[in-house]
Short mmCIF file of C-alpha atoms and ligand atoms in Angstrom, two decimals:
data_model
loop_
_atom_site.label_atom_id
_atom_site.label_comp_id
_atom_site.label_asym_id
_atom_site.label_seq_id
_atom_site.Cartn_x
_atom_site.Cartn_y
_atom_site.Cartn_z
CA MET A 1 80.32 76.76 129.38
CA SER A 2 77.96 79.58 128.70
CA GLU A 3 77.19 81.39 125.41
CA THR A 4 78.58 84.65 126.94
CA MET A 5 81.95 83.42 128.09
CA THR A 6 84.85 83.82 126.73
CA ALA A 7 86.56 80.58 125.64
CA PRO A 8 90.64 80.73 125.78
CA VAL A 9 91.84 79.34 122.00
CA PRO A 10 94.52 77.01 123.44
CA GLY A 11 98.10 78.50 122.31
CA LEU A 12 96.58 81.58 120.92
CA ARG A 13 96.40 83.95 123.72
CA ALA A 14 100.12 83.12 124.71
CA ASP A 15 101.46 84.27 121.92
CA LEU A 16 99.32 87.39 121.72
CA LYS A 17 100.23 88.75 125.18
CA LEU A 18 103.44 90.58 123.85
CA TYR A 19 101.42 92.20 121.19
CA ASP A 20 98.45 93.22 123.27
CA ASP A 21 101.00 95.15 125.63
CA GLU A 22 102.05 97.19 123.25
CA ALA A 23 98.76 97.58 120.98
CA LEU A 24 97.74 99.08 125.14
CA ARG A 25 100.93 101.57 124.72
CA LEU A 26 99.76 102.59 121.26
CA ARG A 27 96.35 103.16 122.42
CA ALA A 28 97.43 106.41 124.28
CA ASP A 29 98.79 108.07 120.74
CA PHE A 30 94.93 107.60 119.45
CA PRO A 31 92.55 110.51 121.34
CA ILE A 32 89.88 108.92 119.05
CA LEU A 33 90.52 105.54 121.06
CA SER A 34 89.48 106.48 124.28
CA ARG A 35 85.95 107.88 123.48
CA THR A 36 82.31 105.90 124.34
CA VAL A 37 79.96 104.98 121.76
CA HIS A 38 76.30 103.80 123.74
CA GLY A 39 78.02 104.46 126.71
CA LYS A 40 80.54 101.61 126.02
CA PRO A 41 84.44 102.12 125.13
CA LEU A 42 84.65 102.26 121.61
CA VAL A 43 86.19 98.75 120.00
CA TYR A 44 87.36 99.95 116.63
CA PHE A 45 87.00 97.31 113.85
CA ASP A 46 86.66 98.92 110.94
CA ASN A 47 90.05 99.74 109.79
CA ALA A 48 89.44 98.32 106.17
CA ALA A 49 87.26 101.36 105.59
CA THR A 50 89.22 103.56 107.54
CA SER A 51 91.95 104.07 110.32
CA GLN A 52 92.61 105.96 113.50
CA LYS A 53 94.91 109.15 113.42
CA PRO A 54 97.45 109.09 115.90
CA THR A 55 97.94 112.93 117.69
CA ALA A 56 101.50 113.19 115.51
CA VAL A 57 99.33 113.44 112.77
CA LEU A 58 96.79 115.86 114.07
CA ASP A 59 99.48 118.14 115.30
CA ALA A 60 101.19 118.16 111.72
CA LEU A 61 97.69 119.47 110.26
CA ASN A 62 97.44 122.05 113.05
CA ASP A 63 101.15 123.14 112.57
CA TYR A 64 100.80 123.72 108.51
CA TYR A 65 98.43 126.01 109.29
CA THR A 66 99.14 127.60 112.71
CA ARG A 67 102.69 128.81 111.32
CA TYR A 68 103.37 128.06 107.67
CA ASN A 69 100.41 127.70 105.83
CA ALA A 70 101.20 129.00 101.90
CA ASN A 71 101.16 127.98 98.29
CA VAL A 72 103.48 125.65 97.12
CA HIS A 73 105.97 125.42 94.19
CA ARG A 74 105.09 129.71 92.99
CA GLY A 75 105.66 131.75 95.53
CA ILE A 76 109.03 133.54 96.61
CA HIS A 77 108.32 134.53 99.98
CA THR A 78 109.38 132.45 103.27
CA LEU A 79 106.00 130.41 103.94
CA SER A 80 105.57 129.07 100.67
CA GLU A 81 109.20 128.15 100.38
CA GLU A 82 108.65 126.30 104.07
CA ALA A 83 105.73 125.00 103.04
CA THR A 84 107.59 123.64 99.40
CA SER A 85 110.02 121.94 101.29
CA ALA A 86 108.09 120.17 103.63
CA TYR A 87 105.68 118.87 101.12
CA GLU A 88 108.93 117.56 98.82
CA HIS A 89 110.07 116.28 102.22
CA ALA A 90 106.91 114.21 102.63
CA ARG A 91 107.01 112.92 99.21
CA GLU A 92 110.69 111.63 100.00
CA LYS A 93 109.75 109.87 103.00
CA VAL A 94 106.35 108.51 101.65
CA ALA A 95 108.64 107.44 98.36
CA GLN A 96 111.28 105.87 100.77
CA PHE A 97 108.25 103.84 102.87
CA ILE A 98 107.34 102.07 99.70
CA HIS A 99 111.05 101.70 98.81
CA ALA A 100 110.66 103.48 95.29
CA PRO A 101 113.85 103.99 93.52
CA THR A 102 113.19 107.66 93.15
CA PRO A 103 110.30 110.58 95.12
CA THR A 104 109.85 111.62 91.38
CA GLY A 105 107.93 108.51 90.80
CA LEU A 106 105.43 108.99 93.85
CA ILE A 107 102.68 111.43 92.69
CA PHE A 108 100.48 112.50 95.29
CA VAL A 109 96.68 111.43 94.93
CA ARG A 110 93.65 111.68 96.59
CA ASN A 111 93.25 108.36 96.63
CA THR A 112 93.82 104.77 95.27
CA THR A 113 90.53 105.07 93.25
CA GLU A 114 92.24 108.50 91.76
CA ALA A 115 95.30 106.93 91.43
CA VAL A 116 93.56 104.12 89.14
CA ASN A 117 91.69 106.22 86.97
CA LEU A 118 94.66 108.34 86.25
CA VAL A 119 96.42 105.19 84.83
CA ALA A 120 93.31 104.03 82.98
CA GLN A 121 93.40 107.33 81.33
CA ALA A 122 96.85 108.54 81.14
CA TRP A 123 98.55 104.83 80.19
CA ALA A 124 95.54 102.34 79.10
CA ARG A 125 93.45 104.84 77.06
CA LYS A 126 96.34 105.78 75.06
CA ASN A 127 98.09 102.28 74.66
CA LEU A 128 94.94 99.77 74.31
CA ARG A 129 93.97 98.62 70.77
CA PRO A 130 90.58 96.55 70.54
CA GLY A 131 91.10 93.42 71.38
CA ASP A 132 94.04 93.80 73.63
CA GLY A 133 93.28 92.12 77.28
CA ILE A 134 93.11 93.80 80.67
CA LEU A 135 93.36 91.13 83.49
CA VAL A 136 91.89 91.50 86.86
CA SER A 137 90.36 89.10 89.49
CA VAL A 138 86.98 87.80 91.02
CA MET A 139 88.15 90.00 93.97
CA GLU A 140 88.74 93.18 93.12
CA HIS A 141 87.32 96.48 94.64
CA HIS A 142 85.20 98.50 92.43
CA SER A 143 88.12 100.91 92.60
CA ASN A 144 90.18 98.49 91.20
CA LEU A 145 87.42 97.41 88.16
CA ILE A 146 85.40 100.24 87.10
CA PRO A 147 87.92 102.32 85.92
CA TRP A 148 89.39 99.36 83.59
CA GLN A 149 85.18 98.82 82.37
CA ILE A 150 85.41 102.52 81.67
CA VAL A 151 88.96 102.37 79.48
CA ALA A 152 87.29 99.24 77.89
CA GLN A 153 84.64 100.54 76.79
CA GLN A 154 86.73 103.70 75.40
CA THR A 155 89.23 101.43 73.53
CA GLY A 156 87.62 97.96 72.48
CA ALA A 157 89.85 96.36 74.96
CA ARG A 158 88.72 93.10 76.69
CA LEU A 159 88.41 92.54 80.52
CA ARG A 160 89.39 88.99 81.98
CA PHE A 161 88.87 87.84 84.99
CA LEU A 162 91.10 85.25 87.57
CA ASP A 163 89.22 83.46 89.79
CA ILE A 164 89.47 82.27 93.61
CA ARG A 165 90.11 79.35 94.77
CA ASP A 166 87.71 77.44 97.91
CA ASP A 167 90.30 79.25 100.74
CA GLY A 168 89.76 82.86 98.94
CA SER A 169 93.16 82.41 97.35
CA LEU A 170 93.67 83.70 93.16
CA GLU A 171 93.12 80.64 90.91
CA LEU A 172 96.75 80.96 89.49
CA ASP A 173 96.76 77.57 87.60
CA ASP A 174 94.68 79.82 84.96
CA LEU A 175 97.17 82.27 85.22
CA ASP A 176 98.93 81.53 82.19
CA ARG A 177 95.74 80.42 79.82
CA LEU A 178 93.97 84.23 80.88
CA LEU A 179 97.22 85.94 80.64
CA GLY A 180 97.69 85.11 76.41
CA GLU A 181 99.55 87.37 74.23
CA ARG A 182 97.25 90.04 73.54
CA THR A 183 97.05 90.87 77.44
CA ARG A 184 98.52 94.15 78.12
CA LEU A 185 97.73 95.20 81.56
CA VAL A 186 96.63 92.91 85.08
CA ALA A 187 95.37 95.16 87.73
CA LEU A 188 95.36 93.46 90.88
CA ALA A 189 94.83 93.65 94.83
CA HIS A 190 97.97 93.31 97.04
CA MET A 191 95.42 92.43 99.61
CA SER A 192 91.76 92.17 99.30
CA ASN A 193 89.25 94.06 101.62
CA VAL A 194 87.51 90.96 101.91
CA LEU A 195 88.88 88.14 102.10
CA GLY A 196 92.20 88.60 103.50
CA THR A 197 94.17 87.09 101.01
CA VAL A 198 97.71 88.55 100.49
CA ASN A 199 98.36 87.90 96.26
CA PRO A 200 101.79 86.82 95.52
CA ILE A 201 102.42 90.00 93.85
CA ALA A 202 106.41 89.04 92.46
CA GLU A 203 105.12 86.15 90.96
CA ILE A 204 101.93 87.35 89.38
CA ALA A 205 104.84 90.64 87.85
CA ALA A 206 107.34 88.12 86.68
CA ARG A 207 104.64 85.64 84.49
CA ALA A 208 102.58 89.23 83.23
CA HIS A 209 106.08 90.60 82.10
CA ALA A 210 106.94 87.24 80.26
CA VAL A 211 104.05 88.12 77.99
CA GLY A 212 104.81 92.03 77.99
CA ALA A 213 101.82 92.87 80.40
CA LEU A 214 102.56 95.82 82.49
CA LEU A 215 101.08 94.74 86.23
CA PHE A 216 99.02 97.95 88.37
CA VAL A 217 99.18 96.62 92.21
CA ASP A 218 95.91 97.92 94.52
CA ALA A 219 97.83 98.07 97.92
CA ALA A 220 94.92 99.88 99.42
CA GLN A 221 95.37 97.08 102.21
CA SER A 222 98.61 96.02 101.90
CA VAL A 223 100.57 99.31 102.58
CA PRO A 224 98.66 100.01 105.71
CA HIS A 225 99.26 96.70 107.13
CA MET A 226 102.60 94.86 105.92
CA PRO A 227 106.08 96.00 104.70
CA VAL A 228 105.78 96.79 100.77
CA ASP A 229 109.03 96.97 98.64
CA VAL A 230 107.56 98.43 94.71
CA GLN A 231 111.08 97.15 93.79
CA THR A 232 110.75 93.65 95.11
CA LEU A 233 107.09 93.39 94.03
CA ASP A 234 108.28 94.27 90.68
CA CYS A 235 104.72 96.09 90.05
CA ASP A 236 104.79 98.83 87.36
CA PHE A 237 102.27 100.73 89.28
CA LEU A 238 101.15 101.08 92.58
CA ALA A 239 98.52 102.75 94.70
CA PHE A 240 97.50 103.27 98.29
CA SER A 241 94.80 105.88 100.21
CA GLY A 242 96.44 107.83 103.16
CA HIS A 243 93.41 107.27 105.38
CA LYS A 244 93.96 103.70 106.19
CA MET A 245 97.58 103.94 107.04
CA CYS A 246 96.57 106.58 109.86
CA GLY A 247 97.01 108.75 107.82
CA PRO A 248 94.47 111.75 106.44
CA THR A 249 91.53 111.62 104.18
CA GLY A 250 92.12 113.33 100.57
CA ILE A 251 95.96 111.86 100.13
CA GLY A 252 97.43 108.97 98.77
CA GLY A 253 100.30 107.58 96.34
CA LEU A 254 100.66 106.35 92.95
CA TYR A 255 103.93 104.74 92.64
CA GLY A 256 104.86 104.47 89.00
CA ARG A 257 107.93 103.41 86.99
CA PRO A 258 109.35 106.49 86.13
CA ALA A 259 110.01 105.83 82.63
CA LEU A 260 106.29 105.03 81.88
CA LEU A 261 105.37 107.76 84.00
CA GLU A 262 107.45 109.85 81.67
CA ALA A 263 106.16 108.53 78.68
CA MET A 264 102.34 109.02 79.60
CA ASP A 265 100.18 111.91 78.62
CA PRO A 266 98.81 114.19 81.87
CA PHE A 267 95.68 113.02 83.81
CA MET A 268 94.38 116.65 84.27
CA GLY A 269 95.40 120.30 83.08
CA GLY A 270 95.35 123.47 84.62
CA GLY A 271 98.12 125.07 86.84
CA SER A 272 101.45 123.47 88.13
CA MET A 273 101.27 120.97 85.06
CA ILE A 274 102.72 122.56 82.82
CA GLY A 275 106.10 123.93 81.32
CA GLU A 276 105.08 126.67 78.88
CA VAL A 277 101.88 127.60 78.27
CA HIS A 278 100.57 129.40 74.59
CA GLN A 279 97.65 130.36 73.29
CA GLU A 280 97.24 126.90 71.54
CA TYR A 281 99.39 124.23 73.06
CA PHE A 282 100.83 123.74 76.47
CA THR A 283 104.13 121.95 77.43
CA CYS A 284 104.69 119.63 80.34
CA ALA A 285 106.14 119.93 83.83
CA ALA A 286 108.33 117.38 84.77
CA LEU A 287 107.72 114.47 86.89
CA PRO A 288 106.04 114.29 89.40
CA GLU A 289 104.13 117.59 88.60
CA LYS A 290 103.00 116.71 85.67
CA PHE A 291 100.15 114.57 87.81
CA GLU A 292 99.65 117.33 90.06
CA ALA A 293 97.54 119.65 88.30
CA GLY A 294 96.30 122.15 90.77
CA THR A 295 96.77 123.45 94.13
CA PRO A 296 97.67 119.89 96.00
CA ASN A 297 96.42 118.50 99.01
CA ILE A 298 99.67 120.38 100.98
CA ALA A 299 98.30 119.48 104.58
CA HIS A 300 97.14 115.92 104.26
CA ALA A 301 100.59 115.63 102.40
CA ILE A 302 102.72 116.75 104.98
CA ALA A 303 100.64 114.91 107.49
CA LEU A 304 100.70 112.04 105.41
CA GLY A 305 105.06 112.10 105.63
CA VAL A 306 104.37 112.17 109.54
CA THR A 307 102.15 109.27 108.46
CA VAL A 308 104.95 106.80 107.65
CA ASP A 309 107.34 108.44 110.34
CA TYR A 310 104.37 107.04 112.77
CA LEU A 311 104.53 103.81 111.34
CA SER A 312 107.92 103.10 110.72
CA SER A 313 108.52 104.00 114.21
CA VAL A 314 106.40 101.26 115.27
CA GLY A 315 107.84 99.15 112.65
CA MET A 316 105.63 97.27 109.57
CA ASP A 317 107.02 94.12 110.42
CA ARG A 318 106.02 94.20 113.78
CA ILE A 319 102.26 96.01 112.40
CA ARG A 320 101.85 92.83 110.24
CA ALA A 321 103.09 90.02 112.97
CA HIS A 322 100.20 91.54 115.67
CA GLU A 323 97.48 91.36 113.06
CA LEU A 324 98.57 87.80 112.06
CA ALA A 325 98.60 86.93 115.54
CA LEU A 326 95.36 88.97 116.19
CA THR A 327 93.34 87.84 112.62
CA ARG A 328 94.28 83.95 113.76
CA TYR A 329 92.88 84.55 117.36
CA MET A 330 89.67 86.39 115.85
CA ILE A 331 88.45 83.48 112.83
CA ALA A 332 89.26 80.87 115.52
CA ARG A 333 87.18 82.63 118.18
CA LEU A 334 84.22 83.30 115.46
CA SER A 335 84.26 79.77 113.88
CA GLU A 336 83.31 78.46 117.50
CA ILE A 337 80.25 80.65 116.90
CA GLU A 338 77.17 77.92 115.53
CA GLY A 339 75.97 79.10 112.37
CA LEU A 340 78.77 81.51 111.53
CA THR A 341 80.76 81.17 108.02
CA VAL A 342 84.27 83.08 107.68
CA TYR A 343 84.89 84.29 104.45
CA GLY A 344 88.95 83.86 103.30
CA HIS A 345 91.34 81.34 104.84
CA ALA A 346 94.19 81.81 102.83
CA PRO A 347 97.65 81.28 104.39
CA GLY A 348 99.24 84.74 105.58
CA ARG A 349 95.92 86.32 105.24
CA GLY A 350 95.68 89.73 106.54
CA GLY A 351 93.22 91.27 108.85
CA ALA A 352 90.18 91.68 107.48
CA VAL A 353 87.76 89.64 108.47
CA ALA A 354 84.21 88.81 106.56
CA PHE A 355 82.06 86.61 107.88
CA ILE A 356 78.06 85.75 107.79
CA LEU A 357 75.40 84.79 110.93
CA ASP A 358 72.76 82.50 109.47
CA ASN A 359 69.50 84.13 108.98
CA VAL A 360 70.49 87.58 110.21
CA HIS A 361 70.99 90.45 108.22
CA PRO A 362 74.66 91.80 107.95
CA GLY A 363 73.13 95.32 108.45
CA ASP A 364 70.95 94.09 111.48
CA LEU A 365 73.66 92.59 113.27
CA SER A 366 76.38 95.63 112.58
CA THR A 367 73.57 98.04 114.11
CA VAL A 368 73.19 95.50 117.32
CA LEU A 369 77.01 95.46 117.81
CA ASP A 370 76.94 99.25 117.32
CA ARG A 371 74.70 99.09 120.55
CA GLU A 372 77.59 97.58 122.45
CA GLY A 373 80.29 100.42 121.50
CA ILE A 374 81.66 97.86 118.19
CA ALA A 375 82.12 99.28 115.04
CA ILE A 376 82.81 96.37 112.56
CA ARG A 377 81.37 97.29 108.40
CA ALA A 378 77.99 95.21 106.69
CA GLY A 379 77.47 95.07 103.19
CA HIS A 380 79.21 94.27 99.69
CA HIS A 381 82.38 96.00 100.84
CA CYS A 382 82.66 97.47 97.00
CA ALA A 383 83.32 94.18 96.04
CA GLN A 384 79.97 93.09 93.86
CA PRO A 385 81.35 90.91 91.83
CA LEU A 386 82.87 88.60 94.56
CA MET A 387 79.43 88.54 96.91
CA ARG A 388 78.01 86.86 93.37
CA ARG A 389 81.28 84.83 93.38
CA LEU A 390 81.08 83.85 96.86
CA GLY A 391 76.78 83.78 96.89
CA THR A 392 76.51 85.62 100.35
CA PRO A 393 73.07 85.99 101.11
CA TYR A 394 72.11 89.23 101.07
CA MET A 395 74.56 90.01 98.42
CA ALA A 396 76.42 90.90 101.78
CA THR A 397 79.08 90.19 104.44
CA ALA A 398 79.45 91.39 108.06
CA ARG A 399 83.36 92.37 108.54
CA ALA A 400 85.79 93.05 111.29
CA SER A 401 89.35 94.33 110.44
CA VAL A 402 92.25 95.20 112.82
CA TYR A 403 94.98 97.36 113.12
CA LEU A 404 98.05 98.29 114.95
CA TYR A 405 95.56 99.26 118.63
CA ASN A 406 93.74 96.39 118.43
CA THR A 407 93.83 93.82 121.33
CA SER A 408 92.53 90.71 121.91
CA ASP A 409 90.86 91.22 124.65
CA GLU A 410 88.67 93.48 121.98
CA VAL A 411 88.28 90.60 120.23
CA ASP A 412 86.93 88.90 123.29
CA ILE A 413 84.07 91.77 123.77
CA PHE A 414 83.46 91.65 119.92
CA ILE A 415 83.14 87.87 119.97
CA ASP A 416 80.70 87.89 123.65
CA ALA A 417 78.57 90.40 121.62
CA VAL A 418 78.63 88.74 118.30
CA ARG A 419 77.10 85.58 120.38
CA LYS A 420 74.48 87.69 122.24
CA ALA A 421 73.50 88.96 119.23
CA ARG A 422 72.90 85.33 117.57
CA ARG A 423 71.04 84.59 120.58
CA PHE A 424 68.98 87.71 120.39
CA PHE A 425 68.17 87.00 116.42
CA ALA A 426 67.32 83.53 117.13
N1 PMP B 501 91.03 98.85 97.11
C1 PMP B 501 90.99 98.51 97.89
C2 PMP B 501 91.02 96.94 97.69
C3 PMP B 501 90.16 99.20 99.75
O1 PMP B 501 89.73 98.67 100.11
C4 PMP B 501 89.56 100.39 98.83
C5 PMP B 501 89.23 100.83 99.89
N2 PMP B 501 88.02 100.18 100.80
C6 PMP B 501 89.90 100.90 97.61
C7 PMP B 501 90.81 100.54 96.41
C8 PMP B 501 89.56 102.61 97.54
O2 PMP B 501 90.43 103.01 98.35
P1 PMP B 501 89.97 104.69 97.87
O3 PMP B 501 88.22 104.34 98.82
O4 PMP B 501 90.49 104.99 99.80
O5 PMP B 501 90.07 105.12 96.74
#
């Protein structure tokens, strides 16, 4: 068979047919997907970095600015009341989407990164003592590492690291030893943005709670791609970003157990987060305003509410099943290519697929694929400790990542382009 021909993988194509039909229907909701790049139809496989937006979300932004743009919570006039009601309604919908027991436990933040920093400064800085432990893993995104490094420096707490097994799953045999009695906080990704691994959060929560530690979940890659229920996970905090789940940039969510959020000091001071202000002191507003200082990202929060409506109408179970099938297909097809290594083979892994082509810099591969209209990511994926742990050449990998609108035909186009690139670089 010629290197450029796509080869059917027995069984896999048939499974995908139904999902492909639905993805093709959904694509009509995403105007950007009909554009071309370098004269070729766009194949967008950079969804772990950010996702595309459906018309309903774009319309919600336009509708807010066109019809009822006003500041929230403060004005006693019609536009402000409409904006406040839409903003708070969005909070209810987003809270329901992750099964938060109450909307007051859902803080609007800019993104996952801000949520981690919020908990690091507003909870950990106050509660950690010298010698206390913060347990993370080697697969963490820098956003779920550096804020803990900063607070460790501020408090004298120590970071400990869970390792990974060969298939990219967490080495849970070490968990009890690492937890120890001084661990106060465990902070882990729900789904790795490099290995695709889905970590067993509920099991880890039980083991963390048994030693009195809290569990922070970086759900930047899970909330967009699978059903997430904070009550079933039994986590204490959970963070996610709107832009990775078909929503706008600059808006995300932090869930916290209301009792914990109540006990925490504010993260930032200013308007909106106060009860009373005197010359020398202030009192805090109730939740969630205590953590939303200043004018919030009103338009994008409202659009995030529309985003979760959109995802729910497709069905998070359905999105997850589609991505499992598509990822299995992509990995099977990549594995046929000589000299290509895929990282991450844990069962039930998600759709971020990192790989290396022997002797080809991932950046060069990405540039060549771009000429074919294919968008992938190349680099360390904000996970330098993981790149070192994996021993990847160039401290980098290529990464293709799928979402609800991708099809197996796109995987075939991508595979053909990788094969072509391989011949080109040889
Ligand atoms: N954690 C993980 C696992 C991620 O993939 C990302 C985004 N790549 C982040 C955190 C940070 O997200 P944001 O840049 O939206 O804050």
